[in-house]
Short mmCIF file of C-alpha atoms in Angstrom, two decimals:
data_model
loop_
_atom_site.label_atom_id
_atom_site.label_comp_id
_atom_site.label_asym_id
_atom_site.label_seq_id
_atom_site.Cartn_x
_atom_site.Cartn_y
_atom_site.Cartn_z
CA MET A 1 185.18 133.67 80.26
CA GLY A 2 183.99 134.32 76.72
CA ARG A 3 180.33 133.87 77.67
CA ARG A 4 180.67 136.20 80.65
CA ALA A 5 182.28 138.84 78.43
CA ALA A 6 179.50 138.46 75.87
CA LYS A 7 176.80 138.82 78.54
CA LEU A 8 178.51 141.88 79.98
CA LYS A 9 178.78 143.43 76.53
CA ASP A 10 175.09 142.75 75.83
CA LEU A 11 174.14 144.34 79.16
CA LEU A 12 176.25 147.43 78.50
CA GLY A 13 174.83 147.67 74.99
CA THR A 14 171.25 147.51 76.30
CA MET A 15 172.03 150.24 78.82
CA LYS A 16 173.54 152.45 76.11
CA ASP A 17 170.50 151.94 73.88
CA LYS A 18 168.06 152.83 76.66
CA ALA A 19 170.05 155.91 77.64
CA ALA A 20 170.38 157.15 74.06
CA GLN A 21 166.73 156.48 73.21
CA GLY A 22 165.59 158.15 76.44
CA LYS A 23 167.60 161.25 75.59
CA ALA A 24 166.23 161.26 72.03
CA ALA A 25 162.67 160.95 73.34
CA LEU A 26 163.20 163.96 75.61
CA LEU A 27 164.65 165.97 72.73
CA HIS A 28 161.71 164.96 70.58
CA SER A 29 159.20 166.13 73.16
CA SER A 30 161.04 169.43 73.54
CA GLY A 31 161.39 169.91 69.75
CA GLN A 32 165.20 169.81 69.77
CA GLY A 33 167.68 167.50 68.05
CA ASP A 34 171.32 166.90 67.29
CA GLY A 35 171.35 167.87 63.63
CA CYS A 36 168.87 165.17 62.63
CA PRO A 37 165.19 166.11 62.89
CA PRO A 38 163.87 164.79 66.24
CA SER A 39 161.18 162.72 64.51
CA PHE A 40 163.93 160.64 62.82
CA HIS A 41 166.52 160.60 65.58
CA LEU A 42 164.67 158.10 67.75
CA PRO A 43 163.84 155.65 64.88
CA LEU A 44 167.50 155.80 63.83
CA LEU A 45 168.64 154.75 67.31
CA ARG A 46 165.99 152.03 67.48
CA ALA A 47 166.99 150.69 64.07
CA THR A 48 170.69 150.52 65.00
CA THR A 49 170.76 149.05 68.51
CA HIS A 50 173.60 147.07 70.10
CA ASP A 51 171.62 143.80 70.02
CA PRO A 52 173.89 141.35 68.09
CA LEU A 53 171.05 138.98 67.23
CA ALA A 54 168.14 141.01 65.88
CA PRO A 55 168.20 143.00 62.59
CA PRO A 56 166.50 146.41 62.38
CA LYS A 57 162.72 146.17 62.62
CA PRO A 58 160.86 147.05 59.40
CA LYS A 59 158.75 149.68 61.16
CA HIS A 60 161.85 151.59 62.27
CA LEU A 61 163.40 151.38 58.79
CA ASP A 62 160.13 152.59 57.26
CA LEU A 63 160.15 155.62 59.57
CA LEU A 64 163.65 156.43 58.35
CA LEU A 65 162.53 156.12 54.73
CA SER A 66 159.71 158.59 55.40
CA ALA A 67 162.42 161.28 55.53
CA GLY A 68 162.61 160.94 51.78
CA HIS A 69 159.04 162.17 51.43
CA SER A 70 159.90 165.45 53.11
CA SER A 71 162.33 168.16 51.96
CA ARG A 72 165.76 167.58 50.45
CA ALA A 73 167.29 169.24 53.52
CA THR A 74 165.58 166.74 55.82
CA ALA A 75 166.75 163.80 53.71
CA SER A 76 170.30 165.19 53.77
CA LEU A 77 170.24 165.51 57.57
CA LEU A 78 169.08 161.92 57.93
CA VAL A 79 171.86 160.59 55.67
CA LEU A 80 174.42 162.63 57.63
CA ALA A 81 173.09 161.34 60.97
CA LEU A 82 173.16 157.73 59.70
CA MET A 83 176.71 158.09 58.41
CA ASP A 84 177.85 159.80 61.62
CA ARG A 85 176.51 156.88 63.64
CA LEU A 86 178.22 154.42 61.30
CA GLN A 87 181.57 156.20 61.51
CA SER A 88 181.50 156.83 65.27
CA THR A 89 180.53 153.36 66.51
CA ARG A 90 183.05 150.70 67.45
CA ASP A 91 180.31 148.09 67.90
CA ALA A 92 180.02 145.58 65.04
CA SER A 93 176.28 145.03 65.46
CA VAL A 94 175.57 148.78 65.32
CA ALA A 95 177.79 149.16 62.24
CA ALA A 96 176.09 146.21 60.52
CA LYS A 97 172.64 147.69 61.18
CA CYS A 98 173.71 151.09 59.87
CA LEU A 99 174.85 149.39 56.67
CA ILE A 100 171.53 147.52 56.46
CA ALA A 101 169.77 150.90 56.74
CA VAL A 102 171.93 152.22 53.87
CA HIS A 103 171.03 149.14 51.81
CA HIS A 104 167.36 149.66 52.66
CA ILE A 105 167.57 153.20 51.26
CA VAL A 106 169.12 151.83 48.06
CA HIS A 107 166.31 149.30 47.65
CA ARG A 108 163.26 151.19 48.82
CA GLY A 109 164.13 154.81 49.43
CA SER A 110 162.58 157.70 47.54
CA PHE A 111 164.48 159.48 44.78
CA ILE A 112 165.37 162.40 47.11
CA LEU A 113 166.76 160.10 49.80
CA GLN A 114 168.70 158.00 47.29
CA ASP A 115 170.08 161.14 45.69
CA GLN A 116 171.40 162.40 49.02
CA LEU A 117 172.99 159.02 49.66
CA SER A 118 174.63 158.99 46.24
CA VAL A 119 176.28 162.40 46.72
CA TYR A 120 177.57 161.71 50.23
CA PRO A 121 180.14 162.94 51.05
CA ALA A 122 180.32 166.17 49.08
CA THR A 123 184.08 165.65 48.60
CA GLY A 124 183.46 162.33 46.84
CA GLY A 125 185.84 159.39 47.04
CA ARG A 126 185.50 155.70 46.34
CA ASN A 127 185.90 154.35 49.87
CA TYR A 128 183.62 156.87 51.55
CA LEU A 129 182.12 154.35 54.00
CA ASN A 130 185.73 153.96 55.15
CA LEU A 131 185.37 150.76 57.19
CA SER A 132 188.33 148.81 55.81
CA LYS A 133 190.03 148.91 59.23
CA PHE A 134 186.95 148.26 61.33
CA ARG A 135 187.55 145.83 64.21
CA ASP A 136 185.42 144.84 67.21
CA GLU A 137 187.46 142.47 69.39
CA THR A 138 185.13 142.33 72.40
CA THR A 139 183.85 138.77 71.72
CA PRO A 140 184.55 136.02 69.14
CA PHE A 141 181.21 136.67 67.46
CA MET A 142 181.87 140.41 67.24
CA TRP A 143 185.29 139.66 65.76
CA GLU A 144 183.67 137.57 63.04
CA LEU A 145 180.87 140.07 62.54
CA SER A 146 183.58 142.70 61.97
CA SER A 147 184.71 140.81 58.87
CA TRP A 148 181.13 141.00 57.62
CA VAL A 149 181.03 144.76 58.31
CA ARG A 150 184.24 145.32 56.32
CA TRP A 151 183.01 143.23 53.40
CA TYR A 152 179.49 144.70 53.51
CA ALA A 153 180.85 148.26 53.37
CA ARG A 154 183.01 147.39 50.34
CA TYR A 155 180.05 145.69 48.71
CA LEU A 156 177.76 148.71 49.20
CA GLU A 157 180.44 151.04 47.88
CA ASN A 158 180.62 148.83 44.80
CA LEU A 159 176.84 148.74 44.47
CA LEU A 160 176.62 152.54 44.64
CA SER A 161 179.48 152.89 42.16
CA THR A 162 177.81 150.49 39.72
CA SER A 163 174.51 152.33 40.09
CA ARG A 164 176.25 155.61 39.22
CA VAL A 165 177.68 154.01 36.06
CA LEU A 166 174.28 152.62 35.06
CA GLY A 167 172.49 155.87 35.82
CA TYR A 168 169.96 154.32 38.19
CA PHE A 169 169.94 152.33 41.42
CA LEU A 170 170.26 148.75 40.28
CA CYS A 171 167.89 147.16 42.78
CA SER A 172 165.63 150.07 43.62
CA ALA A 173 161.86 149.75 43.51
CA SER A 174 161.75 153.40 42.39
CA SER A 175 163.85 152.58 39.30
CA THR A 176 161.34 150.11 37.84
CA LEU A 177 160.68 152.25 34.76
CA GLU A 178 164.40 152.69 34.03
CA LYS A 179 164.98 148.95 34.35
CA GLU A 180 162.07 148.18 32.02
CA ARG A 181 163.56 150.52 29.42
CA THR A 182 167.08 149.14 29.79
CA GLU A 183 166.93 146.73 26.87
CA GLU A 184 165.67 149.50 24.60
CA ASN A 185 168.23 152.01 25.88
CA VAL A 186 171.22 149.69 25.79
CA SER A 187 170.97 149.37 22.01
CA THR A 188 171.76 153.08 21.75
CA PHE A 189 174.97 152.96 23.81
CA THR A 190 178.41 153.36 22.35
CA ASN A 191 180.57 150.27 22.47
CA SER A 192 182.72 151.97 25.10
CA ASP A 193 179.72 152.73 27.32
CA LEU A 194 178.41 149.20 26.93
CA LEU A 195 181.77 147.79 28.02
CA LYS A 196 182.00 150.24 30.91
CA GLU A 197 178.63 149.13 32.27
CA LEU A 198 179.42 145.45 31.79
CA ASP A 199 182.77 145.80 33.57
CA SER A 200 181.11 147.61 36.48
CA LEU A 201 178.46 144.90 36.82
CA VAL A 202 181.13 142.18 36.75
CA ASP A 203 183.00 144.11 39.48
CA LEU A 204 179.85 143.93 41.61
CA ILE A 205 179.53 140.18 41.00
CA GLU A 206 183.19 139.73 41.94
CA GLU A 207 182.65 141.57 45.25
CA THR A 208 179.54 139.46 45.88
CA CYS A 209 181.68 136.34 45.59
CA LYS A 210 183.95 137.63 48.38
CA ILE A 211 181.15 137.32 50.94
CA PRO A 212 182.61 135.81 54.15
CA ASP A 213 182.29 132.08 54.74
CA SER A 214 180.85 132.41 58.22
CA LEU A 215 179.89 129.88 60.87
CA TYR A 216 177.18 132.30 61.96
CA ARG A 217 175.03 132.38 58.82
CA ASP A 218 171.99 131.38 60.87
CA ASN A 219 172.26 134.63 62.81
CA GLN A 220 169.25 136.79 61.89
CA LEU A 221 171.40 139.90 61.45
CA ILE A 222 173.60 138.15 58.90
CA ARG A 223 170.57 136.60 57.22
CA ALA A 224 169.13 140.09 56.71
CA VAL A 225 172.35 141.05 54.91
CA THR A 226 172.37 137.95 52.70
CA GLY A 227 168.71 138.52 51.86
CA PHE A 228 169.46 141.97 50.45
CA VAL A 229 172.50 140.67 48.58
CA SER A 230 170.43 137.87 47.05
CA GLU A 231 168.00 140.45 45.64
CA ASP A 232 170.91 142.43 44.22
CA TYR A 233 172.33 139.30 42.62
CA LEU A 234 169.14 138.71 40.63
CA SER A 235 169.05 142.31 39.39
CA ALA A 236 172.75 142.32 38.49
CA MET A 237 172.50 139.06 36.54
CA GLU A 238 169.49 140.33 34.62
CA ALA A 239 171.37 143.54 33.77
CA ILE A 240 174.43 141.56 32.65
CA SER A 241 172.28 139.25 30.56
CA ILE A 242 170.82 142.20 28.61
CA ARG A 243 174.30 143.56 27.90
CA VAL A 244 175.71 140.17 26.92
CA ARG A 245 172.89 139.73 24.40
CA GLU A 246 173.50 143.19 22.99
CA SER A 247 177.23 142.47 22.72
CA GLY A 248 176.43 139.35 20.70
CA HIS A 249 174.56 141.49 18.19
CA ARG A 250 177.58 143.78 17.71
CA LEU A 251 180.21 141.38 16.37
CA SER A 252 180.28 143.18 13.04
CA CYS A 253 180.81 146.63 14.55
CA LEU A 254 183.30 145.99 17.36
CA SER A 255 186.84 147.22 17.04
CA PHE A 256 189.57 144.69 17.73
CA GLY A 257 190.37 146.46 21.01
CA HIS A 258 186.74 146.39 22.14
CA SER A 259 186.47 142.70 21.28
CA VAL A 260 189.53 141.97 23.44
CA GLU A 261 188.04 143.91 26.37
CA LEU A 262 184.72 142.14 26.00
CA VAL A 263 186.30 138.68 25.93
CA CYS A 264 188.27 139.54 29.09
CA ALA A 265 185.09 140.71 30.86
CA LEU A 266 183.22 137.52 29.91
CA ARG A 267 186.11 135.27 30.94
CA ARG A 268 186.30 137.06 34.28
CA LEU A 269 182.56 136.58 34.75
CA GLU A 270 182.77 132.86 33.95
CA ARG A 271 185.35 132.41 36.72
CA PHE A 272 182.64 133.21 39.26
CA GLU A 273 180.09 130.66 38.00
CA GLU A 274 181.01 127.94 40.49
CA ARG A 275 181.13 130.31 43.46
CA LEU A 276 177.80 131.90 42.53
CA SER A 277 176.18 128.49 42.12
CA ALA A 278 177.29 127.58 45.63
CA LEU A 279 176.16 130.87 47.16
CA PHE A 280 172.80 131.01 45.37
CA SER A 281 172.05 127.34 44.82
CA HIS A 282 168.31 128.01 45.18
CA LYS A 283 168.50 130.30 42.14
CA THR A 284 170.82 128.21 39.96
CA VAL A 285 168.09 126.88 37.65
CA ALA A 286 167.01 130.40 36.73
CA PHE A 287 170.45 131.15 35.24
CA GLU A 288 171.33 127.92 33.44
CA GLY A 289 170.63 129.55 30.08
CA PHE A 290 172.58 132.64 31.14
CA TRP A 291 175.91 130.83 31.42
CA ILE A 292 175.32 129.09 28.09
CA SER A 293 174.72 132.49 26.48
CA VAL A 294 177.90 133.94 28.04
CA ALA A 295 179.99 130.98 26.79
CA GLU A 296 178.51 131.17 23.28
CA THR A 297 179.05 134.92 23.01
CA ARG A 298 182.66 134.60 24.19
CA ALA A 299 183.31 131.76 21.71
CA LYS A 300 181.90 133.84 18.83
CA LEU A 301 184.06 136.79 19.80
CA GLU A 302 187.18 134.64 20.02
CA SER A 303 186.47 133.11 16.60
CA TRP A 304 185.90 136.55 15.12
CA ARG A 305 189.17 137.77 16.60
CA GLU A 306 191.04 134.81 15.08
CA VAL A 307 189.56 135.58 11.67
CA GLN A 308 190.49 139.25 12.01
CA SER A 309 194.02 138.39 13.09
CA ALA A 310 194.50 136.01 10.16
CA SER A 311 193.06 138.35 7.52
CA PRO A 312 195.41 140.53 5.42
CA PRO A 313 195.43 144.14 6.62
CA SER A 314 193.74 145.28 3.39
CA GLU A 315 190.78 142.97 4.02
CA LYS A 316 190.27 143.83 7.67
CA ARG A 317 187.35 146.00 8.48
CA ARG A 318 188.62 148.75 10.68
CA VAL A 319 186.22 150.15 13.22
CA GLY A 320 187.53 153.30 14.86
CA VAL A 321 187.68 153.58 18.62
CA SER A 322 185.39 156.57 18.43
CA GLU A 323 182.78 154.78 16.33
CA SER A 324 179.50 154.88 18.15
CA ALA A 325 177.35 151.84 18.69
CA ARG A 326 174.47 154.26 19.04
CA PHE A 327 175.17 156.11 15.83
CA GLY A 328 177.14 155.15 12.76
CA GLY A 329 179.25 158.28 13.01
CA ARG A 330 179.07 161.94 13.83
CA VAL A 331 175.88 163.79 13.02
CA PRO A 332 176.39 165.19 9.50
CA MET A 333 175.79 168.88 9.14
CA GLY A 334 172.83 169.61 6.93
CA SER A 335 169.09 169.86 6.87
CA ALA A 336 166.69 168.75 9.58
CA GLY A 337 166.03 165.60 7.60
CA ASP A 338 169.59 164.31 7.93
CA SER A 339 169.73 160.83 9.40
CA LEU A 340 171.90 158.77 11.70
CA LYS A 341 172.97 155.14 11.40
CA PHE A 342 172.89 152.62 14.21
CA SER A 343 175.86 150.25 14.28
CA SER A 344 174.15 147.68 16.50
CA GLY A 345 173.63 144.54 14.48
CA ARG A 346 170.35 143.97 16.27
CA LEU A 347 168.98 147.16 14.75
CA ALA A 348 170.45 146.61 11.29
CA GLY A 349 166.99 146.03 9.86
CA LEU A 350 165.97 149.55 10.78
CA THR A 351 168.74 150.92 8.51
CA ARG A 352 168.31 154.56 9.53
CA TYR A 353 166.83 156.51 12.38
CA HIS A 354 165.71 159.99 11.31
CA LEU A 355 166.51 162.70 13.79
CA PRO A 356 166.34 166.47 13.24
CA ILE A 357 169.74 168.06 13.60
CA HIS A 358 168.53 170.68 16.07
CA GLU A 359 167.45 167.93 18.50
CA SER A 360 169.80 165.86 20.59
CA VAL A 361 169.74 162.44 22.14
CA GLU A 362 171.72 162.10 25.34
CA PRO A 363 172.94 158.78 26.74
CA PHE A 364 170.87 157.42 29.58
CA ALA A 365 172.49 158.72 32.76
#
């Protein structure tokens, strides 16, 4: 009975795809469309078919990405059409392919297309993909694929949220320059900003670890999802590694409260080591030194906290919550030759960074 239902569903899905694509082709030839420019309407339908086995073809995804090389209005219409299809479908395979298209924009889309994705919807909101209640009960496979759709939507929401905190799309090919400058930029962050970014990256790793344990991992559609997530994992771990190293250089300038927050973030990260090793066993060797560095940094922080706790109040070095890890304090009023101190221990050898008062340095955003 289950096989017959699956075959019937596949047949109905194929008929729907042909009907929708035929209509889109007619609209394209007549120069009309349903909100989305006709040249992108047909590739969108072809990239998000009802076929439960095949992921979107690269050529169809590339045609969607080409919207980002046009006007901002065109890119906005494409994002709206993609989200409308995602929200209106009750088919798990269509929803999964829409999410893959979103992920493809994050990885390889132009700045304009990524920007339109990041501001959707205009009203904001954390759960804007809104698929937490998605269910497709038509077949056992679709039921299981539904759990992937729910998790994948949460994961992408987390990825977009983390990218907003970092100020660039974590895994985007278009953000190569920003990623190359990260290690230089991170030394100028306040302790609070450094912790905020680290916490957000650990949140993303935590969501990664919630990936469903599926019996259908050999399905090509699911393998396309795990392939994207694997790329994200590498980028996230590299970003965390940079921030862990920077944190290790700041032991002398962390407030007690910041040190507690940092230890909690590192402990939380260490809880995922076993799960990550199982999920990404083929990449375990690349991060052996990473986990050693995390453990050593946490141990140093805990030792420093013990010393601080045991020291008499008069001997404790107080670091105010507002003290900047970028600058040793507020910019003093004075001549253009006034200087600013870095609190990062890694930059202690530079002593002072001269900056004219009439200029400003904004955090990377």
